[in-house]
GROMACS .gro file of C-alpha atoms in nm:
model
  174
    1MET     CA    1  11.953   5.579  16.389
    2VAL     CA    2  11.845   5.344  16.113
    3THR     CA    3  11.492   5.482  16.124
    4PHE     CA    4  11.627   5.834  16.092
    5LEU     CA    5  11.827   5.738  15.782
    6LEU     CA    6  11.522   5.562  15.634
    7PHE     CA    7  11.312   5.873  15.700
    8ILE     CA    8  11.572   6.096  15.525
    9SER     CA    9  11.591   5.848  15.237
   10PHE     CA   10  11.210   5.852  15.189
   11LEU     CA   11  11.208   6.231  15.216
   12LEU     CA   12  11.480   6.262  14.948
   13ASN     CA   13  11.294   6.016  14.724
   14ILE     CA   14  10.973   6.217  14.756
   15VAL     CA   15  11.155   6.546  14.682
   16SER     CA   16  11.328   6.395  14.377
   17LEU     CA   17  10.997   6.253  14.245
   18LEU     CA   18  10.833   6.592  14.293
   19ALA     CA   19  11.120   6.759  14.104
   20ILE     CA   20  11.083   6.506  13.821
   21VAL     CA   21  10.709   6.572  13.795
   22ILE     CA   22  10.764   6.949  13.787
   23LEU     CA   23  11.033   6.922  13.517
   24TYR     CA   24  10.814   6.690  13.309
   25SER     CA   25  10.519   6.929  13.324
   26ARG     CA   26  10.740   7.224  13.225
   27GLN     CA   27  10.881   7.029  12.933
   28ASN     CA   28  10.529   6.945  12.812
   29ARG     CA   29  10.425   7.310  12.834
   30PHE     CA   30  10.734   7.409  12.638
   31LEU     CA   31  10.660   7.152  12.366
   32ASN     CA   32  10.297   7.265  12.341
   33MET     CA   33  10.406   7.627  12.317
   34GLU     CA   34  10.654   7.534  12.043
   35LYS     CA   35  10.379   7.357  11.844
   36GLU     CA   36  10.149   7.658  11.875
   37GLN     CA   37  10.428   7.889  11.763
   38LYS     CA   38  10.499   7.674  11.456
   39LYS     CA   39  10.127   7.678  11.373
   40MET     CA   40  10.117   8.058  11.399
   41ILE     CA   41  10.426   8.088  11.179
   42MET     CA   42  10.266   7.866  10.915
   43GLU     CA   43   9.946   8.075  10.922
   44LEU     CA   44  10.143   8.397  10.892
   45GLU     CA   45  10.352   8.254  10.609
   46GLU     CA   46  10.035   8.146  10.430
   47VAL     CA   47   9.874   8.488  10.471
   48ILE     CA   48  10.182   8.670  10.347
   49SER     CA   49  10.232   8.441  10.047
   50THR     CA   50   9.864   8.478   9.957
   51TYR     CA   51   9.898   8.854   9.988
   52LEU     CA   52  10.209   8.856   9.768
   53ILE     CA   53  10.045   8.640   9.503
   54GLU     CA   54   9.735   8.858   9.500
   55MET     CA   55   9.948   9.172   9.484
   56LYS     CA   56  10.144   9.028   9.189
   57GLU     CA   57   9.819   8.944   9.008
   58GLU     CA   58   9.688   9.296   9.069
   59ASN     CA   59  10.015   9.443   8.941
   60GLU     CA   60  10.002   9.229   8.627
   61GLU     CA   61   9.643   9.339   8.568
   62PHE     CA   62   9.752   9.701   8.618
   63ILE     CA   63  10.034   9.661   8.365
   64ARG     CA   64   9.793   9.508   8.112
   65THR     CA   65   9.545   9.790   8.169
   66PHE     CA   66   9.820  10.049   8.151
   67ASN     CA   67   9.958   9.906   7.826
   68HIS     CA   68   9.608   9.891   7.677
   69HIS     CA   69   9.542  10.249   7.791
   70ALA     CA   70   9.878  10.365   7.652
   71LYS     CA   71   9.805  10.201   7.316
   72SER     CA   72   9.460  10.361   7.298
   73GLN     CA   73   9.605  10.701   7.394
   74THR     CA   74   9.869  10.664   7.124
   75SER     CA   75   9.607  10.587   6.862
   76ILE     CA   76   9.397  10.885   6.980
   77SER     CA   77   9.697  11.118   6.974
   78ASP     CA   78   9.786  11.003   6.623
   79LYS     CA   79   9.438  11.091   6.502
   80LYS     CA   80   9.416  11.433   6.671
   81GLU     CA   81   9.470  11.719   6.434
   82ASP     CA   82   9.498  12.091   6.493
   83GLU     CA   83   9.313  12.363   6.298
   84ASN     CA   84   9.560  12.351   6.010
   85GLY     CA   85   9.503  11.978   5.961
   86ASN     CA   86   9.840  11.880   6.104
   87SER     CA   87   9.862  11.587   6.343
   88SER     CA   88  10.008  11.653   6.687
   89PRO     CA   89  10.037  11.416   6.981
   90LEU     CA   90   9.859  11.494   7.307
   91GLN     CA   91  10.092  11.679   7.537
   92THR     CA   92   9.932  11.561   7.860
   93THR     CA   93   9.990  11.191   7.794
   94PRO     CA   94  10.344  11.073   7.882
   95LYS     CA   95  10.488  10.799   7.665
   96TRP     CA   96  10.651  10.517   7.859
   97SER     CA   97  10.893  10.388   7.602
   98GLY     CA   98  11.224  10.439   7.779
   99ALA     CA   99  11.476  10.165   7.841
  100GLY     CA  100  11.408  10.183   8.215
  101TYR     CA  101  11.040  10.103   8.168
  102LYS     CA  102  11.115   9.812   7.935
  103GLN     CA  103  11.380   9.673   8.169
  104ALA     CA  104  11.153   9.701   8.473
  105SER     CA  105  10.865   9.538   8.286
  106LYS     CA  106  11.088   9.253   8.169
  107ALA     CA  107  11.229   9.198   8.519
  108TYR     CA  108  10.880   9.193   8.667
  109GLN     CA  109  10.758   8.936   8.417
  110GLN     CA  110  11.057   8.711   8.488
  111THR     CA  111  11.002   8.719   8.864
  112PRO     CA  112  10.889   8.372   8.977
  113THR     CA  113  10.579   8.327   9.185
  114PRO     CA  114  10.682   8.292   9.552
  115GLN     CA  115  10.670   7.939   9.687
  116ARG     CA  116  10.550   7.851  10.035
  117GLY     CA  117  10.897   7.809  10.191
  118ALA     CA  118  11.067   8.080   9.987
  119VAL     CA  119  10.860   8.359  10.140
  120GLU     CA  120  10.994   8.293  10.488
  121LYS     CA  121  11.354   8.294  10.363
  122LYS     CA  122  11.324   8.610  10.154
  123LEU     CA  123  11.111   8.821  10.386
  124GLU     CA  124  11.207   8.930  10.728
  125VAL     CA  125  10.883   9.036  10.888
  126LYS     CA  126  10.924   9.328  11.122
  127PRO     CA  127  10.607   9.404  11.314
  128THR     CA  128  10.490   9.759  11.302
  129VAL     CA  129  10.322   9.901  11.603
  130LYS     CA  130  10.000  10.080  11.523
  131THR     CA  131   9.785  10.213  11.796
  132ASN     CA  132   9.413  10.257  11.798
  133ASP     CA  133   9.476  10.629  11.735
  134ASP     CA  134   9.532  10.555  11.366
  135PRO     CA  135   9.227  10.695  11.179
  136LEU     CA  136   9.239  10.416  10.917
  137ILE     CA  137   9.216  10.149  11.186
  138GLN     CA  138   8.938  10.338  11.364
  139GLU     CA  139   8.740  10.366  11.041
  140VAL     CA  140   8.788   9.998  10.955
  141LEU     CA  141   8.686   9.893  11.305
  142SER     CA  142   8.377  10.110  11.303
  143LEU     CA  143   8.270   9.979  10.960
  144LYS     CA  144   8.329   9.621  11.077
  145LYS     CA  145   8.116   9.686  11.386
  146GLU     CA  146   7.839   9.815  11.159
  147GLY     CA  147   7.837   9.470  11.000
  148LYS     CA  148   7.984   9.559  10.660
  149THR     CA  149   8.171   9.296  10.464
  150ILE     CA  150   8.542   9.318  10.388
  151GLU     CA  151   8.469   9.410  10.026
  152GLU     CA  152   8.237   9.693  10.131
  153ILE     CA  153   8.494   9.823  10.379
  154ALA     CA  154   8.766   9.813  10.112
  155GLN     CA  155   8.547  10.004   9.865
  156THR     CA  156   8.445  10.262  10.125
  157ILE     CA  157   8.800  10.332  10.240
  158GLY     CA  158   8.961  10.297   9.898
  159LYS     CA  159   9.208  10.028  10.001
  160GLY     CA  160   9.259   9.675   9.878
  161LYS     CA  161   9.053   9.384  10.006
  162THR     CA  162   9.366   9.197  10.110
  163GLU     CA  163   9.495   9.494  10.307
  164ILE     CA  164   9.170   9.510  10.504
  165GLU     CA  165   9.177   9.132  10.560
  166LEU     CA  166   9.531   9.150  10.693
  167LEU     CA  167   9.452   9.444  10.918
  168LEU     CA  168   9.155   9.261  11.067
  169LYS     CA  169   9.342   8.929  11.088
  170PHE     CA  170   9.633   9.084  11.276
  171ARG     CA  171   9.385   9.250  11.511
  172GLN     CA  172   9.200   8.915  11.557
  173ILE     CA  173   8.865   9.069  11.464
  174MET     CA  174   8.789   8.877  11.145
   0.00000   0.00000   0.00000
């Protein structure tokens, strides 16, 4: 009877040790998966903040170009004269002098540059599902397979370099 109880005791000890080993291995897998997920979140946050900063710089450059173009158009329209010698502004050029334009321009200039942690708080990233049936994706993929650079692909398609980089990055082709 004592041997039977010793046998059951050893059997229970072996089962409990096996259960402990299994739980420990699962916990390690969970911790590794959590570290990988944090790394992916940091990469995504970095890509999005870089994209936002680049987009803001492009918008500021566009506003400068637009203001310069508007000033040059204004000076051209002031100099244009009809057959009678009277000055008349060009009718095809809209003048952006309304309060809405000024307010939007002022608000844009006061917008702070996004910080690394602020992007995650302000943006809620919702993944969009795009299939391989999308002609833009097909064209980008075919140009990438031909060995063209990201800049060449962006020029060919007429999209921004960052947009092409993101598309390729999210498709793990880059």
